[in-house]
PDB file of C-alpha atoms in Angstrom:
ATOM      1  CA  THR J   1      -0.018  -0.299   0.031  1.00 49.00           C
ATOM      2  CA  GLY J   2       2.616   2.606  -0.946  1.00 57.00           C
ATOM      3  CA  ALA J   3       2.997   5.326  -3.057  1.00 76.00           C
ATOM      4  CA  ALA J   4       5.852   5.412  -4.797  1.00 85.00           C
ATOM      5  CA  PRO J   5       5.967   7.423  -7.297  1.00 79.00           C
ATOM      6  CA  GLY J   6       6.093   5.610 -10.638  1.00 92.00           C
ATOM      7  CA  LEU J   7       3.130   3.239  -9.075  1.00 95.00           C
ATOM      8  CA  LEU J   8       1.336   6.682  -8.122  1.00 96.00           C
ATOM      9  CA  ARG J   9       2.002   7.526 -11.961  1.00 96.00           C
ATOM     10  CA  GLU J  10       1.055   3.552 -13.331  1.00 97.00           C
ATOM     11  CA  PHE J  11      -2.503   3.848 -10.730  1.00 97.00           C
ATOM     12  CA  TYR J  12      -3.262   7.552 -12.869  1.00 97.00           C
ATOM     13  CA  SER J  13      -2.866   6.083 -16.122  1.00 98.00           C
ATOM     14  CA  ILE J  14      -5.847   3.386 -15.086  1.00 98.00           C
ATOM     15  CA  TYR J  15      -7.701   6.227 -13.341  1.00 98.00           C
ATOM     16  CA  LYS J  16      -7.115   8.819 -15.912  1.00 98.00           C
ATOM     17  CA  GLN J  17      -8.796   6.082 -18.392  1.00 98.00           C
ATOM     18  CA  ASN J  18     -11.893   5.387 -16.379  1.00 96.00           C
ATOM     19  CA  CYS J  19     -12.613   9.281 -16.120  1.00 94.00           C
ATOM     20  CA  LEU J  20     -11.845   9.340 -19.771  1.00 96.00           C
ATOM     21  CA  ASP J  21     -14.337   6.563 -20.661  1.00 94.00           C
ATOM     22  CA  TYR J  22     -16.965   7.240 -18.331  1.00 89.00           C
ATOM     23  CA  GLU J  23     -16.839  11.108 -18.514  1.00 87.00           C
ATOM     24  CA  ILE J  24     -15.838  11.719 -15.309  1.00 86.00           C
ATOM     25  CA  PRO J  25     -14.395  14.903 -14.006  1.00 86.00           C
ATOM     26  CA  LEU J  26     -10.403  14.464 -14.212  1.00 91.00           C
ATOM     27  CA  LYS J  27      -8.179  15.350 -10.875  1.00 92.00           C
ATOM     28  CA  PRO J  28      -4.734  15.990 -11.699  1.00 93.00           C
ATOM     29  CA  PHE J  29      -2.253  14.182 -10.842  1.00 95.00           C
ATOM     30  CA  ALA J  30      -0.361  16.707  -8.091  1.00 92.00           C
ATOM     31  CA  CYS J  31      -3.795  16.293  -6.240  1.00 90.00           C
ATOM     32  CA  MET J  32      -2.503  13.205  -5.706  1.00 91.00           C
ATOM     33  CA  GLU J  33       0.806  13.594  -5.158  1.00 92.00           C
ATOM     34  CA  SER J  34      -0.292  16.433  -2.737  1.00 90.00           C
ATOM     35  CA  LEU J  35      -2.085  13.626  -0.887  1.00 90.00           C
ATOM     36  CA  PHE J  36       1.034  11.531  -0.036  1.00 89.00           C
ATOM     37  CA  ALA J  37       3.695  14.722   0.564  1.00 89.00           C
ATOM     38  CA  ALA J  38       1.227  16.718   3.313  1.00 83.00           C
ATOM     39  CA  PRO J  39       2.596  15.973   6.850  1.00 82.00           C
ATOM     40  CA  HIS J  40       0.108  13.943   8.191  1.00 78.00           C
ATOM     41  CA  GLY J  41      -0.675  12.217   4.943  1.00 77.00           C
ATOM     42  CA  LYS J  42       0.725   8.526   5.981  1.00 80.00           C
ATOM     43  CA  ASP J  43      -1.905   8.716   9.013  1.00 87.00           C
ATOM     44  CA  HIS J  44      -4.930   9.585   6.842  1.00 93.00           C
ATOM     45  CA  VAL J  45      -4.283   8.504   3.019  1.00 95.00           C
ATOM     46  CA  SER J  46      -3.788   4.532   1.442  1.00 95.00           C
ATOM     47  CA  ILE J  47      -3.777   3.309  -1.371  1.00 96.00           C
ATOM     48  CA  TYR J  48      -4.400  -0.029  -2.454  1.00 97.00           C
ATOM     49  CA  TYR J  49      -2.917  -1.583  -5.981  1.00 97.00           C
ATOM     50  CA  ALA J  50      -4.415  -5.153  -7.561  1.00 98.00           C
ATOM     51  CA  TYR J  51      -2.064  -7.168  -9.868  1.00 97.00           C
ATOM     52  CA  LEU J  52      -3.143  -9.773 -12.336  1.00 97.00           C
ATOM     53  CA  LYS J  53       0.542 -11.914 -13.945  1.00 97.00           C
ATOM     54  CA  GLY J  54       2.622  -9.086 -12.795  1.00 96.00           C
ATOM     55  CA  GLN J  55       0.448  -6.488 -14.339  1.00 97.00           C
ATOM     56  CA  MET J  56      -1.303  -3.408 -12.025  1.00 98.00           C
ATOM     57  CA  ILE J  57      -4.956  -4.228 -13.123  1.00 98.00           C
ATOM     58  CA  GLY J  58      -6.746  -1.516 -10.172  1.00 98.00           C
ATOM     59  CA  GLY J  59      -6.033   0.652  -7.653  1.00 98.00           C
ATOM     60  CA  LEU J  60      -8.080   2.713  -4.404  1.00 97.00           C
ATOM     61  CA  ILE J  61      -7.298   5.645  -2.829  1.00 97.00           C
ATOM     62  CA  VAL J  62      -9.204   5.818   0.649  1.00 97.00           C
ATOM     63  CA  LEU J  63      -8.660   8.766   2.579  1.00 95.00           C
ATOM     64  CA  ASN J  64      -9.286   8.573   6.968  1.00 95.00           C
ATOM     65  CA  SER J  65     -10.371  10.840   9.563  1.00 93.00           C
ATOM     66  CA  LEU J  66      -9.887   8.898  13.282  1.00 94.00           C
ATOM     67  CA  MET J  67     -13.228   7.499  13.253  1.00 95.00           C
ATOM     68  CA  THR J  68     -14.221   7.254   9.502  1.00 94.00           C
ATOM     69  CA  ALA J  69     -12.784   6.168   6.175  1.00 95.00           C
ATOM     70  CA  SER J  70     -13.861   7.363   2.583  1.00 94.00           C
ATOM     71  CA  TYR J  71     -13.554   5.636  -0.841  1.00 91.00           C
ATOM     72  CA  TYR J  72     -12.355   8.413  -2.692  1.00 93.00           C
ATOM     73  CA  ILE J  73     -10.827   7.056  -6.023  1.00 95.00           C
ATOM     74  CA  PRO J  74     -11.052   3.584  -7.237  1.00 95.00           C
ATOM     75  CA  CYS J  75      -9.820   2.561 -10.711  1.00 97.00           C
ATOM     76  CA  ALA J  76      -9.553  -0.711 -12.642  1.00 97.00           C
ATOM     77  CA  LEU J  77      -8.573  -1.842 -16.312  1.00 97.00           C
ATOM     78  CA  ALA J  78     -11.661  -1.731 -18.638  1.00 95.00           C
ATOM     79  CA  GLY J  79     -10.059  -5.449 -19.803  1.00 96.00           C
ATOM     80  CA  ALA J  80      -9.672  -6.640 -16.485  1.00 97.00           C
ATOM     81  CA  ARG J  81     -13.032  -5.676 -14.483  1.00 94.00           C
ATOM     82  CA  GLN J  82     -14.201  -9.265 -14.395  1.00 96.00           C
ATOM     83  CA  TYR J  83     -11.952 -10.278 -11.746  1.00 97.00           C
ATOM     84  CA  GLN J  84     -13.439  -7.445  -9.462  1.00 95.00           C
ATOM     85  CA  PRO J  85     -10.047  -5.878  -8.312  1.00 97.00           C
ATOM     86  CA  GLY J  86     -11.956  -3.045  -6.589  1.00 95.00           C
ATOM     87  CA  THR J  87     -13.943  -5.437  -4.107  1.00 94.00           C
ATOM     88  CA  LEU J  88     -10.946  -7.293  -3.627  1.00 96.00           C
ATOM     89  CA  LEU J  89      -9.157  -3.672  -2.716  1.00 97.00           C
ATOM     90  CA  ILE J  90     -12.394  -2.244  -0.743  1.00 95.00           C
ATOM     91  CA  GLN J  91     -12.362  -5.619   1.489  1.00 96.00           C
ATOM     92  CA  LYS J  92      -8.661  -5.025   2.292  1.00 97.00           C
ATOM     93  CA  ALA J  93      -8.578  -1.489   2.831  1.00 97.00           C
ATOM     94  CA  MET J  94     -11.645  -2.000   5.436  1.00 95.00           C
ATOM     95  CA  GLN J  95      -9.939  -4.801   7.288  1.00 97.00           C
ATOM     96  CA  ASP J  96      -6.736  -2.354   7.307  1.00 96.00           C
ATOM     97  CA  LEU J  97      -8.386   0.591   8.657  1.00 96.00           C
ATOM     98  CA  MET J  98     -10.168  -1.363  11.142  1.00 96.00           C
ATOM     99  CA  GLN J  99      -7.239  -2.575  12.444  1.00 96.00           C
ATOM    100  CA  LYS J 100      -6.551   1.341  13.019  1.00 94.00           C
ATOM    101  CA  GLY J 101      -9.838   1.825  14.811  1.00 95.00           C
ATOM    102  CA  ILE J 102     -12.003   3.154  12.221  1.00 96.00           C
ATOM    103  CA  LYS J 103     -15.592   2.696  12.171  1.00 95.00           C
ATOM    104  CA  TYR J 104     -17.190   3.792   9.271  1.00 93.00           C
ATOM    105  CA  TRP J 105     -17.060   3.762   5.649  1.00 92.00           C
ATOM    106  CA  ASN J 106     -18.585   6.420   3.541  1.00 90.00           C
ATOM    107  CA  TRP J 107     -19.040   5.386   0.628  1.00 87.00           C
ATOM    108  CA  GLU J 108     -19.250   8.922  -0.832  1.00 83.00           C
ATOM    109  CA  GLY J 109     -22.014   9.832  -3.260  1.00 75.00           C
ATOM    110  CA  SER J 110     -23.218   7.748  -6.467  1.00 73.00           C
ATOM    111  CA  PRO J 111     -24.947   9.763  -9.785  1.00 68.00           C
ATOM    112  CA  SER J 112     -28.194   8.063  -8.851  1.00 74.00           C
ATOM    113  CA  ARG J 113     -29.882   4.856  -7.571  1.00 78.00           C
ATOM    114  CA  GLU J 114     -30.149   3.625 -11.556  1.00 77.00           C
ATOM    115  CA  ASP J 115     -26.396   3.748 -11.759  1.00 74.00           C
ATOM    116  CA  GLY J 116     -23.969   0.832 -11.610  1.00 77.00           C
ATOM    117  CA  VAL J 117     -21.748   2.585  -8.881  1.00 76.00           C
ATOM    118  CA  TYR J 118     -24.455   3.087  -6.647  1.00 80.00           C
ATOM    119  CA  ARG J 119     -25.671  -0.966  -7.054  1.00 82.00           C
ATOM    120  CA  PHE J 120     -22.472  -1.913  -6.201  1.00 82.00           C
ATOM    121  CA  LYS J 121     -22.015  -0.323  -3.474  1.00 83.00           C
ATOM    122  CA  GLU J 122     -25.172  -1.499  -2.055  1.00 84.00           C
ATOM    123  CA  GLN J 123     -24.324  -4.555  -1.994  1.00 85.00           C
ATOM    124  CA  TRP J 124     -21.904  -4.222   0.823  1.00 84.00           C
ATOM    125  CA  GLY J 125     -24.803  -3.687   3.138  1.00 83.00           C
ATOM    126  CA  GLY J 126     -24.536  -0.468   4.354  1.00 79.00           C
ATOM    127  CA  PRO J 127     -27.147   1.773   5.213  1.00 81.00           C
ATOM    128  CA  GLU J 128     -28.083   5.560   3.270  1.00 81.00           C
ATOM    129  CA  TYR J 129     -28.234   7.841   5.187  1.00 79.00           C
ATOM    130  CA  PRO J 130     -29.134  12.082   4.508  1.00 79.00           C
ATOM    131  CA  PHE J 131     -26.810  14.423   4.888  1.00 76.00           C
ATOM    132  CA  ARG J 132     -26.052  18.399   4.472  1.00 78.00           C
ATOM    133  CA  VAL J 133     -23.938  20.725   3.292  1.00 76.00           C
ATOM    134  CA  TYR J 134     -24.125  23.423   5.154  1.00 80.00           C
ATOM    135  CA  ILE J 135     -22.901  26.685   3.300  1.00 81.00           C
ATOM    136  CA  LYS J 136     -20.384  30.038   4.285  1.00 84.00           C
ATOM    137  CA  ARG J 137     -21.108  33.010   1.317  1.00 83.00           C
ATOM    138  CA  PHE J 138     -18.120  35.258   1.373  1.00 88.00           C
ATOM    139  CA  VAL J 139     -19.624  37.080  -1.598  1.00 88.00           C
ATOM    140  CA  LYS J 140     -23.353  38.287  -1.948  1.00 88.00           C
ATOM    141  CA  GLU J 141     -25.098  35.644  -4.201  1.00 85.00           C
ATOM    142  CA  SER J 142     -25.619  37.839  -6.517  1.00 87.00           C
ATOM    143  CA  THR J 143     -22.037  37.980  -7.322  1.00 89.00           C
ATOM    144  CA  LEU J 144     -22.046  34.515  -7.931  1.00 86.00           C
ATOM    145  CA  ALA J 145     -25.270  34.561 -10.226  1.00 86.00           C
ATOM    146  CA  ALA J 146     -23.314  37.089 -11.871  1.00 89.00           C
ATOM    147  CA  LEU J 147     -20.121  34.732 -12.501  1.00 88.00           C
ATOM    148  CA  GLY J 148     -22.455  32.015 -13.777  1.00 87.00           C
ATOM    149  CA  ILE J 149     -22.172  28.649 -13.510  1.00 88.00           C
ATOM    150  CA  ASP J 150     -19.617  28.286 -16.292  1.00 90.00           C
ATOM    151  CA  ARG J 151     -17.472  30.511 -15.068  1.00 91.00           C
ATOM    152  CA  ILE J 152     -17.263  29.359 -11.829  1.00 90.00           C
ATOM    153  CA  ARG J 153     -16.580  25.605 -12.811  1.00 87.00           C
ATOM    154  CA  ALA J 154     -13.539  27.437 -14.858  1.00 89.00           C
ATOM    155  CA  CYS J 155     -11.875  29.375 -12.156  1.00 88.00           C
ATOM    156  CA  PHE J 156     -12.405  26.674  -9.090  1.00 85.00           C
ATOM    157  CA  PRO J 157     -12.203  23.400 -10.917  1.00 81.00           C
ATOM    158  CA  PHE J 158     -12.133  20.866  -8.484  1.00 76.00           C
ATOM    159  CA  PHE J 159     -14.223  23.031  -5.500  1.00 78.00           C
ATOM    160  CA  TYR J 160     -17.682  22.651  -4.429  1.00 79.00           C
ATOM    161  CA  VAL J 161     -18.543  26.607  -4.274  1.00 82.00           C
ATOM    162  CA  TYR J 162     -22.238  27.283  -4.258  1.00 81.00           C
ATOM    163  CA  PRO J 163     -24.847  24.658  -5.150  1.00 84.00           C
ATOM    164  CA  PHE J 164     -26.032  25.266  -8.888  1.00 84.00           C
ATOM    165  CA  GLY J 165     -29.332  24.900  -8.337  1.00 82.00           C
ATOM    166  CA  CYS J 166     -29.519  28.210  -6.536  1.00 78.00           C
ATOM    167  CA  ILE J 167     -27.775  29.611  -9.432  1.00 73.00           C
ATOM    168  CA  ALA J 168     -29.753  31.282 -12.481  1.00 62.00           C
ATOM    169  CA  PRO J 169     -27.950  29.228 -16.025  1.00 57.00           C
ATOM    170  CA  SER J 170     -25.911  31.667 -17.644  1.00 50.00           C
TER     171      SER J 170
END
């Protein structure tokens, strides 16, 4: 479960192809590098790799606080999905994190109940809980509305700035 630069690049290559295949916004490689470079990164981020015949076929990055682990970035080679590398990696991560005292596994969100990712997560048996997002605006809503959704996305990639449902489309 190490984050050696070469392994992280190989992981990123698989992750990038998954994002392209499914039109998922791609996190920059620097984002992943910074997770492991942070002073307490080794205590709060884990990476797992799955191999078949010496080739990396999948990976998983998990973030954790003192009590909760978050399923952050999974990836699998398209031609190796039948081997279910993600299932193996999730089970291993859960076992490791339970030994560290982690009590909760957060699957994060899924696009919809009809989505294959949602059904995969549901099979693990965890209950679904509603959640709230609290927002502290640092500018007036009219300023955000004037920027428009496209400009906010361009100015703040990978950040949750404000619920787009509250802003009229530009």
